[in-house]
XYZ file of C-alpha atoms in Angstrom:
164
model
C 144.996 0.776 215.243
C 148.684 2.616 215.677
C 151.771 1.075 215.363
C 154.100 0.157 218.300
C 157.458 0.429 219.021
C 158.226 -3.133 218.902
C 156.017 -3.803 215.943
C 156.321 -0.247 213.737
C 154.683 -1.988 210.628
C 150.555 -2.718 211.147
C 147.994 -3.206 208.178
C 144.854 -4.833 208.324
C 142.850 -6.458 205.536
C 138.923 -7.264 206.033
C 139.082 -8.768 209.915
C 142.840 -9.276 210.000
C 145.164 -7.390 211.985
C 148.886 -7.624 211.107
C 151.833 -6.556 213.380
C 155.484 -6.845 212.071
C 158.305 -6.835 214.429
C 161.150 -4.172 214.035
C 163.846 -6.694 213.928
C 162.083 -8.484 211.225
C 161.861 -5.041 209.519
C 165.252 -4.133 210.160
C 166.406 -7.213 208.019
C 164.104 -6.595 205.232
C 165.592 -2.782 204.993
C 169.312 -4.192 205.130
C 168.467 -7.094 202.548
C 166.986 -5.163 199.775
C 168.427 -5.678 195.922
C 169.659 -2.094 195.983
C 172.502 -2.627 193.524
C 172.546 -4.235 190.368
C 174.908 -7.006 191.724
C 172.241 -7.638 194.664
C 170.738 -11.356 194.344
C 167.357 -12.453 195.890
C 166.577 -12.470 199.499
C 164.461 -14.984 200.962
C 163.231 -16.910 203.657
C 160.045 -17.821 205.972
C 157.900 -16.494 208.444
C 157.616 -16.954 211.722
C 154.773 -15.783 214.232
C 151.463 -16.037 215.761
C 148.074 -15.233 215.696
C 146.005 -14.278 218.734
C 142.499 -15.973 217.421
C 140.580 -14.075 220.192
C 141.937 -10.600 218.820
C 142.385 -11.532 214.770
C 145.899 -10.019 215.274
C 148.932 -11.866 213.772
C 152.430 -11.189 215.041
C 155.149 -11.372 212.652
C 158.204 -12.327 214.860
C 161.169 -13.600 213.367
C 162.125 -14.803 209.845
C 165.039 -16.638 207.833
C 167.039 -15.599 205.911
C 169.066 -17.581 202.826
C 170.767 -20.910 204.080
C 173.952 -22.746 202.599
C 172.046 -24.896 200.621
C 170.059 -22.407 198.817
C 170.751 -20.717 195.958
C 169.562 -17.160 193.974
C 170.355 -15.018 191.238
C 168.858 -11.406 190.570
C 165.649 -12.509 189.504
C 164.938 -15.759 191.010
C 165.943 -18.160 194.418
C 165.771 -22.198 195.071
C 164.984 -22.067 199.069
C 165.642 -25.906 200.037
C 168.248 -25.666 202.652
C 166.337 -27.647 205.868
C 167.314 -25.671 208.028
C 164.427 -22.812 207.261
C 162.586 -25.574 208.869
C 164.988 -26.731 211.928
C 164.138 -23.042 212.479
C 160.590 -23.064 212.689
C 160.460 -26.185 214.858
C 162.870 -24.820 216.999
C 161.156 -21.344 217.487
C 157.926 -23.342 218.202
C 159.121 -25.310 220.839
C 161.239 -22.407 222.543
C 158.593 -20.225 222.559
C 155.957 -23.050 224.023
C 154.463 -23.544 220.615
C 153.316 -20.348 220.378
C 155.764 -19.193 217.483
C 154.936 -21.395 214.126
C 155.160 -20.620 210.107
C 153.023 -18.065 208.844
C 154.330 -17.944 205.569
C 157.725 -16.606 203.114
C 159.466 -13.790 202.103
C 161.483 -12.280 198.992
C 162.855 -9.747 197.526
C 162.430 -8.006 194.319
C 164.657 -5.723 192.382
C 162.022 -3.218 191.767
C 160.973 -0.099 193.938
C 157.114 -1.294 194.166
C 157.493 -5.211 193.924
C 154.597 -6.971 192.173
C 154.423 -10.990 192.508
C 155.280 -12.515 189.458
C 153.605 -15.714 187.936
C 156.113 -18.066 189.789
C 155.543 -16.164 192.992
C 151.373 -16.746 192.771
C 152.090 -20.343 191.778
C 154.711 -20.924 194.622
C 152.121 -19.313 197.192
C 149.342 -21.327 195.810
C 151.571 -24.463 196.146
C 152.208 -23.383 200.187
C 148.555 -23.016 201.092
C 147.744 -26.309 199.482
C 150.458 -27.477 202.149
C 149.410 -25.604 204.686
C 145.413 -25.719 204.722
C 145.006 -25.225 208.426
C 145.712 -21.526 208.304
C 145.574 -18.108 206.565
C 149.402 -17.220 205.287
C 150.972 -14.281 204.317
C 153.679 -13.393 201.771
C 155.989 -10.294 201.647
C 157.903 -9.011 198.995
C 160.466 -6.335 199.866
C 161.179 -3.907 196.919
C 163.232 -1.008 196.869
C 161.294 1.392 197.984
C 158.404 -0.632 199.657
C 157.158 -3.789 200.859
C 154.018 -5.455 199.487
C 152.166 -8.117 201.477
C 149.760 -10.211 200.348
C 147.387 -12.711 202.735
C 146.272 -16.270 201.491
C 143.402 -17.677 202.679
C 140.580 -20.332 201.538
C 142.583 -20.419 198.054
C 142.990 -16.572 197.023
C 145.670 -14.389 197.768
C 144.644 -10.638 198.411
C 147.116 -7.336 198.650
C 147.297 -6.301 201.954
C 148.967 -3.105 201.724
C 152.300 -1.615 200.550
C 154.706 -0.235 203.044
C 157.112 2.602 202.238
C 160.799 2.679 203.373
C 160.490 5.519 205.938
C 163.306 8.436 205.180
C 163.452 7.398 201.550
């Protein structure tokens, strides 16, 4: 299945099809750690599952908030505003949109998860055993996507930024 203009990033793993909305991809492109002074960027991933088609739509993300902190190689997402945004979008969408995972940046071309990333993702999966979760790492040249399900984390894809 090919990408459509409103969801330009599309990838699969097993029978899961994931489509990322254009504005989300634009934000990830904008928030890459391209300069040596850039701190990690991060947030939650918000979307929906079309259960009849095994399709996940990534529609929104949050960005770092006031109480969050970050350095070049680490971040702490503690601001309750992330959950406020998830809750607001859930209600506004008629209970369609919800939490689907997290995203963050790495100052490397083709990002790979650190031991800290893997530990955090497993905690996210333990807190949300009722759903598959998606974890994205935005590098300077590509985006790595991972699926967390049934206690396992599998790499789904690496998407290169176009025209770079």
